[in-house]
Short mmCIF file of C-alpha atoms and ligand atoms in Angstrom, two decimals:
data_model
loop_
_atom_site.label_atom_id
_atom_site.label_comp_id
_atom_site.label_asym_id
_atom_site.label_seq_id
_atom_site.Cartn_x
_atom_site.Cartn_y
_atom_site.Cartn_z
CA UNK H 1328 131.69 139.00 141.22
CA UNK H 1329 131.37 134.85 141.84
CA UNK H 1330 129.67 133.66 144.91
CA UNK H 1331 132.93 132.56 146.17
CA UNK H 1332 135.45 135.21 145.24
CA UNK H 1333 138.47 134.51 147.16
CA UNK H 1334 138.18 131.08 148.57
CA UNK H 1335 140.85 128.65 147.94
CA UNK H 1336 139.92 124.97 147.36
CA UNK H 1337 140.88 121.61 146.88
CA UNK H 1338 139.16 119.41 144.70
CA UNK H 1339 140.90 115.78 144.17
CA UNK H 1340 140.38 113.30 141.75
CA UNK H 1341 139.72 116.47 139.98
CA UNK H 1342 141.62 115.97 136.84
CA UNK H 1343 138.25 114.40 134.21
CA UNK H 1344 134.80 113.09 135.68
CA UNK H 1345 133.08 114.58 138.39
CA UNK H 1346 135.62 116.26 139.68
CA UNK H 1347 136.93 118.54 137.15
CA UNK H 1348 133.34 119.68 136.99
CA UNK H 1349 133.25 120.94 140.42
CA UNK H 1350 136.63 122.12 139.69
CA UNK H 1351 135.69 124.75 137.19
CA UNK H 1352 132.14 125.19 138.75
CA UNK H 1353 134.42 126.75 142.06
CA UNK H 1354 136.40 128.45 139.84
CA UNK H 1355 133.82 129.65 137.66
CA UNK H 1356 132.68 131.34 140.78
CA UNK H 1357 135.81 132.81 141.96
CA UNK H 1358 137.25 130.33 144.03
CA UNK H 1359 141.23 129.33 143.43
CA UNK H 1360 141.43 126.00 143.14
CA UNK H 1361 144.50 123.28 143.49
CA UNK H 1362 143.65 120.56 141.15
CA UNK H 1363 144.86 117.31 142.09
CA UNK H 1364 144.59 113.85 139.81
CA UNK H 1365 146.69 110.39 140.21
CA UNK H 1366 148.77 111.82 136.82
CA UNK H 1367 149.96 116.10 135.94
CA UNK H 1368 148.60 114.95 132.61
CA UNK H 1369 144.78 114.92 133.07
CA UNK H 1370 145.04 117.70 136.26
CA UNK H 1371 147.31 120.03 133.68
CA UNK H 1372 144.20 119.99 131.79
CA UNK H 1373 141.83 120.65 134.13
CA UNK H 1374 144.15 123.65 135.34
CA UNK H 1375 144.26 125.33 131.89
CA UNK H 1376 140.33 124.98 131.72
CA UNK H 1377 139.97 127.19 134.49
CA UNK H 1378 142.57 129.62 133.26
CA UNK H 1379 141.52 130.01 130.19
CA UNK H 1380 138.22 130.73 131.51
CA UNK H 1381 139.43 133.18 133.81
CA UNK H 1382 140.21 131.86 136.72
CA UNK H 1383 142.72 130.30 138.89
CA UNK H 1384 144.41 127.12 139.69
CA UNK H 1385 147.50 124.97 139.77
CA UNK H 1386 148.28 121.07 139.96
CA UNK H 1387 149.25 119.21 143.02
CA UNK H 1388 149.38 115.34 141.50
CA UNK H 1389 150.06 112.10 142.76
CA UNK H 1390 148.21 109.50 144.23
CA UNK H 1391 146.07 110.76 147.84
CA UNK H 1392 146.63 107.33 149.32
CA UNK H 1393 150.15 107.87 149.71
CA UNK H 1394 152.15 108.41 152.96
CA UNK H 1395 152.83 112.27 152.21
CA UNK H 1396 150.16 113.30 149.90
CA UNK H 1397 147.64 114.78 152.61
CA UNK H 1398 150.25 117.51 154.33
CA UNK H 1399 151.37 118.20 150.54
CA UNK H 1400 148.57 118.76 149.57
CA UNK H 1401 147.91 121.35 152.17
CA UNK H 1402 150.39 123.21 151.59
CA UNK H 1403 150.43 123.94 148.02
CA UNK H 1404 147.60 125.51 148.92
CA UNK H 1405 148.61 127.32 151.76
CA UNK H 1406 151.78 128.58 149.99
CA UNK H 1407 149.92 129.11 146.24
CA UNK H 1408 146.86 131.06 147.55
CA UNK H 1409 147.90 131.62 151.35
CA UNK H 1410 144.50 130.08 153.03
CA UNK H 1411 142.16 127.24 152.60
CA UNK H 1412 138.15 127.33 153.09
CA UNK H 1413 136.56 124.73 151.17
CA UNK H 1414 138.34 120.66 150.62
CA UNK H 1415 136.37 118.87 148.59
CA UNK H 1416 137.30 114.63 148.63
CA UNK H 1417 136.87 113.19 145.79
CA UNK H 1418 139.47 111.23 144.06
CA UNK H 1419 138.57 107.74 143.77
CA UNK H 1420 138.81 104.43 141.63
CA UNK H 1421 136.06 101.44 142.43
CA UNK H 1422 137.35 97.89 142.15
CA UNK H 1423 134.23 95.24 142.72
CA UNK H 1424 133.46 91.99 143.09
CA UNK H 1425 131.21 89.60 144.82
CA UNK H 1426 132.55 89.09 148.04
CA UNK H 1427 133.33 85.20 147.74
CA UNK H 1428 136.02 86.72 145.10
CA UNK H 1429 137.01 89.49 146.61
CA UNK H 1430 140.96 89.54 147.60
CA UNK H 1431 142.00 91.64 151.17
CA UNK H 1432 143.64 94.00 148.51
CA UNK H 1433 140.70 94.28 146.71
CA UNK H 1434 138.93 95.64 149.99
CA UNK H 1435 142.17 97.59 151.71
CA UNK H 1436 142.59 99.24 148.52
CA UNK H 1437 139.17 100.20 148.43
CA UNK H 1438 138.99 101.22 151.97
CA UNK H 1439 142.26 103.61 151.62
CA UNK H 1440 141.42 105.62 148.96
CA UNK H 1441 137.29 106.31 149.87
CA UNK H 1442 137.98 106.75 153.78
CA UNK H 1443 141.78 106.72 154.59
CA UNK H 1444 142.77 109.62 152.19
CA UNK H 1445 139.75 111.69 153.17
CA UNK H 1446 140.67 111.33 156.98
CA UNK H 1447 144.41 112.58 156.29
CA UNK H 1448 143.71 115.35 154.19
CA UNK H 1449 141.19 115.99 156.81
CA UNK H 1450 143.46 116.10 159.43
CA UNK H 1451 146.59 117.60 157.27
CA UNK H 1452 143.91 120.67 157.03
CA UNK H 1453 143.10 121.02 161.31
CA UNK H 1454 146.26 122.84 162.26
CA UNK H 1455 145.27 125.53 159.72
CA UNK H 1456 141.74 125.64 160.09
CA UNK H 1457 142.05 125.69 163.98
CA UNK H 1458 144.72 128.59 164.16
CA UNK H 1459 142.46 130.50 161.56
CA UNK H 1460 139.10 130.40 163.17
CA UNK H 1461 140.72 131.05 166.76
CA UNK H 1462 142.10 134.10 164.75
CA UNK H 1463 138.98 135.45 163.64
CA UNK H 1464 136.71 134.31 166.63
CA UNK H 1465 139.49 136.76 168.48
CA UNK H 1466 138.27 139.24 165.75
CA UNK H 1467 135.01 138.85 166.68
CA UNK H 1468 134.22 137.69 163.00
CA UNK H 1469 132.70 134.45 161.75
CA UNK H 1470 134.51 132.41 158.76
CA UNK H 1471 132.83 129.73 157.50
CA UNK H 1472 134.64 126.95 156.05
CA UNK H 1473 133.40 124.09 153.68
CA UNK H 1474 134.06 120.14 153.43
CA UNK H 1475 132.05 118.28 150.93
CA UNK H 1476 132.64 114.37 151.10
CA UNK H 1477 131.73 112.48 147.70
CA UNK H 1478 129.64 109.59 148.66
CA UNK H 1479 127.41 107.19 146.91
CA UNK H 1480 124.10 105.82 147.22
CA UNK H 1481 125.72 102.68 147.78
CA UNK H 1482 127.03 103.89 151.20
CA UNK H 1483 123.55 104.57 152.09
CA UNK H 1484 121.43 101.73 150.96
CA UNK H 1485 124.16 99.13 149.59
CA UNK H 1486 124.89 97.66 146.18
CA UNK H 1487 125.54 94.02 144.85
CA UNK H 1488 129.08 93.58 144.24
CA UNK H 1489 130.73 96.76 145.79
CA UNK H 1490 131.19 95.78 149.08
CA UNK H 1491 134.41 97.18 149.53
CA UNK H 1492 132.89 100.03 148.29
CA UNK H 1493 129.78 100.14 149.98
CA UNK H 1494 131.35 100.26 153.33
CA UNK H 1495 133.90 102.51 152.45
CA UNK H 1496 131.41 104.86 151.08
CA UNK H 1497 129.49 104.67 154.11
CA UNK H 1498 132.13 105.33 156.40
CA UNK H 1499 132.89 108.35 154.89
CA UNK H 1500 129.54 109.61 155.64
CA UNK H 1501 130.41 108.26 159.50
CA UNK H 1502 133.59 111.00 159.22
CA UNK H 1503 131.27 113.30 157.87
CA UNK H 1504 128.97 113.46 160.68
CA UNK H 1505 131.65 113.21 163.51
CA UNK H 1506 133.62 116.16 161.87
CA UNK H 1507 130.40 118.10 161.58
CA UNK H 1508 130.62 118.22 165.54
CA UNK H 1509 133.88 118.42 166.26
CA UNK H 1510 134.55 121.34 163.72
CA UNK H 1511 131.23 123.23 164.12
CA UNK H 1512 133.42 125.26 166.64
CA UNK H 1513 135.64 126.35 164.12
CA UNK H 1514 132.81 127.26 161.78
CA UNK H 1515 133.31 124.49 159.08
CA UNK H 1516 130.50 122.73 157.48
CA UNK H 1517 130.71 119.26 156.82
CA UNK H 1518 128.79 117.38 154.44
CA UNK H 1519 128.96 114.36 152.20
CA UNK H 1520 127.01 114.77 148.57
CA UNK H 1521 126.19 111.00 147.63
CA UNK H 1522 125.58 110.33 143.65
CA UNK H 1523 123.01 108.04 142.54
CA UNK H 1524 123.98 107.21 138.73
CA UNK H 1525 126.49 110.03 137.02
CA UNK H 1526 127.79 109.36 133.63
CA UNK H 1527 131.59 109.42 133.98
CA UNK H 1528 134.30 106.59 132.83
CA UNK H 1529 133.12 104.88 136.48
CA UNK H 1530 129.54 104.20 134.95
CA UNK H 1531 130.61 103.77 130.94
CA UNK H 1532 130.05 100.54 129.40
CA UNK H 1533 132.63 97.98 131.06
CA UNK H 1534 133.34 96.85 127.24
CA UNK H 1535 135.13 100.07 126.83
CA UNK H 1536 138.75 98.98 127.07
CA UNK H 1537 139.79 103.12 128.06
CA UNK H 1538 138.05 102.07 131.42
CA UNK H 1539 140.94 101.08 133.77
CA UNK H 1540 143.25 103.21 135.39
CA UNK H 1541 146.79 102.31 136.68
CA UNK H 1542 146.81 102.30 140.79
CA UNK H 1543 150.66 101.62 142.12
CA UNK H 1544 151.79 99.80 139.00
CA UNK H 1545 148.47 97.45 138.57
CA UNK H 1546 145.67 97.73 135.85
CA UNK H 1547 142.24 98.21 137.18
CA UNK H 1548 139.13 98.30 135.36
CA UNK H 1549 136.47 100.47 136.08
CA UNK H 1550 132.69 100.60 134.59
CA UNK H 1551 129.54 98.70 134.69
CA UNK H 1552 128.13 95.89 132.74
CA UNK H 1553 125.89 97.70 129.96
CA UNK H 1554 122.60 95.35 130.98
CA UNK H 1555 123.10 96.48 134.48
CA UNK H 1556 123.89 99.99 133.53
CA UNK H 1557 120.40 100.44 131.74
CA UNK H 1558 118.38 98.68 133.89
CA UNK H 1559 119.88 101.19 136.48
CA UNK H 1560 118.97 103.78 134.38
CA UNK H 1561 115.10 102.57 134.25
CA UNK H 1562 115.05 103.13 138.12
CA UNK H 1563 115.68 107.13 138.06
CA UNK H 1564 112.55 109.09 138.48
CA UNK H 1565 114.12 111.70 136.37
CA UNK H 1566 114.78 109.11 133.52
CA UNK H 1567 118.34 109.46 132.60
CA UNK H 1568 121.69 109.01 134.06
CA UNK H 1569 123.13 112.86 135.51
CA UNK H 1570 125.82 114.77 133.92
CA UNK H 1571 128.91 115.35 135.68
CA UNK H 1572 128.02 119.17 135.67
CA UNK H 1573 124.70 118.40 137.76
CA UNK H 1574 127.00 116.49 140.09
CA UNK H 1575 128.97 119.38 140.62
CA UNK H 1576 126.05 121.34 141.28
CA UNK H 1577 124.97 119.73 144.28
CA UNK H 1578 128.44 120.23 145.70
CA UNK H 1579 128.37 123.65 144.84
CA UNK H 1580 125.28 124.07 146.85
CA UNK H 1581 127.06 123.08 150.28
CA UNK H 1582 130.04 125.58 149.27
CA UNK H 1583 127.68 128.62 149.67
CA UNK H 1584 127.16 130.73 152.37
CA UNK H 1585 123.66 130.32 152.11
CA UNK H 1586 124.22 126.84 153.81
CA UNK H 1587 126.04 127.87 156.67
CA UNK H 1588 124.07 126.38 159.15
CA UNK H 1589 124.12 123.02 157.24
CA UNK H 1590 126.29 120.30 158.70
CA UNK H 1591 126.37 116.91 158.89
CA UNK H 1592 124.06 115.51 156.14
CA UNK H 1593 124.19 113.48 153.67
CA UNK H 1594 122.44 114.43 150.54
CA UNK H 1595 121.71 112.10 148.00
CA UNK H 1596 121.75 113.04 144.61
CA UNK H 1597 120.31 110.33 142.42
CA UNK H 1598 117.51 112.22 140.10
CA UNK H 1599 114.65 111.05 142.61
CA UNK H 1600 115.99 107.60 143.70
CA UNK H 1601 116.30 107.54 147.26
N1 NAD J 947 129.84 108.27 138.50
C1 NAD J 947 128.92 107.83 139.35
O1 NAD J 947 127.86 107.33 138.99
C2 NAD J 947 129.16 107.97 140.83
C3 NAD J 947 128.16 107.49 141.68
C4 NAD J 947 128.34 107.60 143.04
C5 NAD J 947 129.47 108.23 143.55
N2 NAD J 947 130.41 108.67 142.70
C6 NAD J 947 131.59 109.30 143.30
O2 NAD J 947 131.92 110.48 142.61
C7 NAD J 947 133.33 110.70 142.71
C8 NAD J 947 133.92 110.97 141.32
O3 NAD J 947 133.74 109.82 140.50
P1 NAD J 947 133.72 109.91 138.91
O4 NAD J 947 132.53 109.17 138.46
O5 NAD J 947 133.92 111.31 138.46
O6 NAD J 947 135.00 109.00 138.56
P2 NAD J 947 136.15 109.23 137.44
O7 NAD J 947 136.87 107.92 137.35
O8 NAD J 947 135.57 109.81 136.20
O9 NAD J 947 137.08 110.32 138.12
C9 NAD J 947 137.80 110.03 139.30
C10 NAD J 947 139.13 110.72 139.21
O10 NAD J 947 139.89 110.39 140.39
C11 NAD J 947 141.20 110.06 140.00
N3 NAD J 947 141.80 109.16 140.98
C12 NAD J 947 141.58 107.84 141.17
N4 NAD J 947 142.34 107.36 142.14
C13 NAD J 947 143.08 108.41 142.59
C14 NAD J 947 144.08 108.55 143.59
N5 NAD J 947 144.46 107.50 144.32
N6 NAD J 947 144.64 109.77 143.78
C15 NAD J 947 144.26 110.83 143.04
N7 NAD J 947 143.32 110.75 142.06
C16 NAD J 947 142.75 109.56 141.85
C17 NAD J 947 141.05 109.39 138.65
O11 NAD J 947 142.28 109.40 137.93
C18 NAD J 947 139.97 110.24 138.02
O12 NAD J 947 140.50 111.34 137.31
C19 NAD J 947 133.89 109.48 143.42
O13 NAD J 947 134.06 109.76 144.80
C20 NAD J 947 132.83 108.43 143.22
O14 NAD J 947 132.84 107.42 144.21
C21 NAD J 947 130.30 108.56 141.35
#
């Protein structure tokens, strides 16, 4: 028996990093789990993780800033697994620069995939959620549903040369507290988990050339200067960098029903660094 034994879930950006942690730490507990990434290649992967482990999932790819993606994304799950309780937004590249060099691409793009996508997969998901908790409030039962926005410290206190990100990050936690009160009605928790330092490809070395990702045909590169990267490191209480799988945990946290009546914060995950 897993804490979350027939939930369904989506988990994007969940095909390496941070996100195919929390995919298989769901799943791991029971939870079926549509597994989206940018590619099949990297979400096939994390799909056959989980189901060689046990569990269950399947692959809804392609990019969640396009047009279509949000309602599609929807309903795979709705027609794979027939429900939907928790939607976890994660999927995200970072592309920085100071601001005097920063391009209106540079910031749109930026701005679409940390706050836009959220929003429509957000709203993609209210015609279900709504029909199903006026179902079971007529049933005189209580279904609690789950929404875990990834965030970053740098939406809460700032950081030099992610201003695109910053303020996209920060917004997110602005949808995360309005949706807290206009869902608490339907009985869905809303909460944004935002990471201090995690060690995925979006904090290795920027002198690794595997760094960059492809976004609508144009090469981005992802990472942090090494210097900066372990001076950052310095600054943790805890002394290290966390693992993808402690990421995950704190996610995990807001997906059980022992926070029920949590909604609306932002928790900060950062080994001790506010
Ligand atoms: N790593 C950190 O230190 C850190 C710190 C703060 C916040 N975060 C947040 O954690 C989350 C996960 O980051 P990560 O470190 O695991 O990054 P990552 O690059 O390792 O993983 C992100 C995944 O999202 C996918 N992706 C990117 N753009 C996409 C798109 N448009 N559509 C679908 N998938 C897309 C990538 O292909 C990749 O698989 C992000 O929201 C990030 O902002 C990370």
């Amino acid at each position: 028996m897993g804490t979350l034994d027939g939930k369904v879930a989506l988990v994007s950006g969940s095909g390496r990093g941070i996100g195919r942690e929390i995919a298989l730490k769901l799943a791991g507990e029971g939870a079926r789990v549509v597994v989206n990434d940018l590619d099949d290649g990297p979400a096939e992967e994390t799909a056959a993780l989980i189901r060689g482990a046990g569990g269950q999932a399947c692959v809804c790819a392609g990019s969640v800033i396009e047009a279509d993606f949000a309602q599609r994304y929807v309903d795979t799950a709705i027609e794979a697994y027939g429900g939907l309780d928790i939607i976890v937004n994660n999927a995200v590249y970072t592309w920085d620069n100071v601001i005097q060099k920063m391009s209106d691409e540079q910031w749109d793009a930026m701005l679409a995939v940390h706050l836009t996508a959220p929003f429509r997969i957000l709203r993609a998901a209210s015609g279900f959620i709504r029909e199903a908790a006026k179902t079971e409030a007529a049933q005189g039962r209580e279904v609690f549903r789950k929404v875990v926005n990834i965030s970053s410290t740098s939406g809460v206190m700032g950081n030099a040369g992610q201003a695109n990100y910053a303020a996209a990050k920060a917004g997110v936690n602005g949808l995360t507290r309005a949706l807290a009160k206009e869902w608490g009605r339907y009985k869905v928790n809303v909460n944004s988990v935002a990471f201090g330092l995690i060690r995925t490809r979006l904090t290795e070395s920027a002198a690794d050339d595997d760094a960059s990702l492809d976004i609508a045909g144009r090469r981005i590169k992802v990472g942090v200067n090494p210097e900066v990267l372990k001076n950052a490191e310095r600054l943790v209480p805890i002394g290290r960098a966390g693992t993808p799988a402690e990421a995950a945990g704190a996610v995990y946290l807001f997906c059980l029903p022992e926070s029920n009546y949590v909604s609306g914060q932002v928790l900060v995950v950062g080994g001790g660094r506010p």
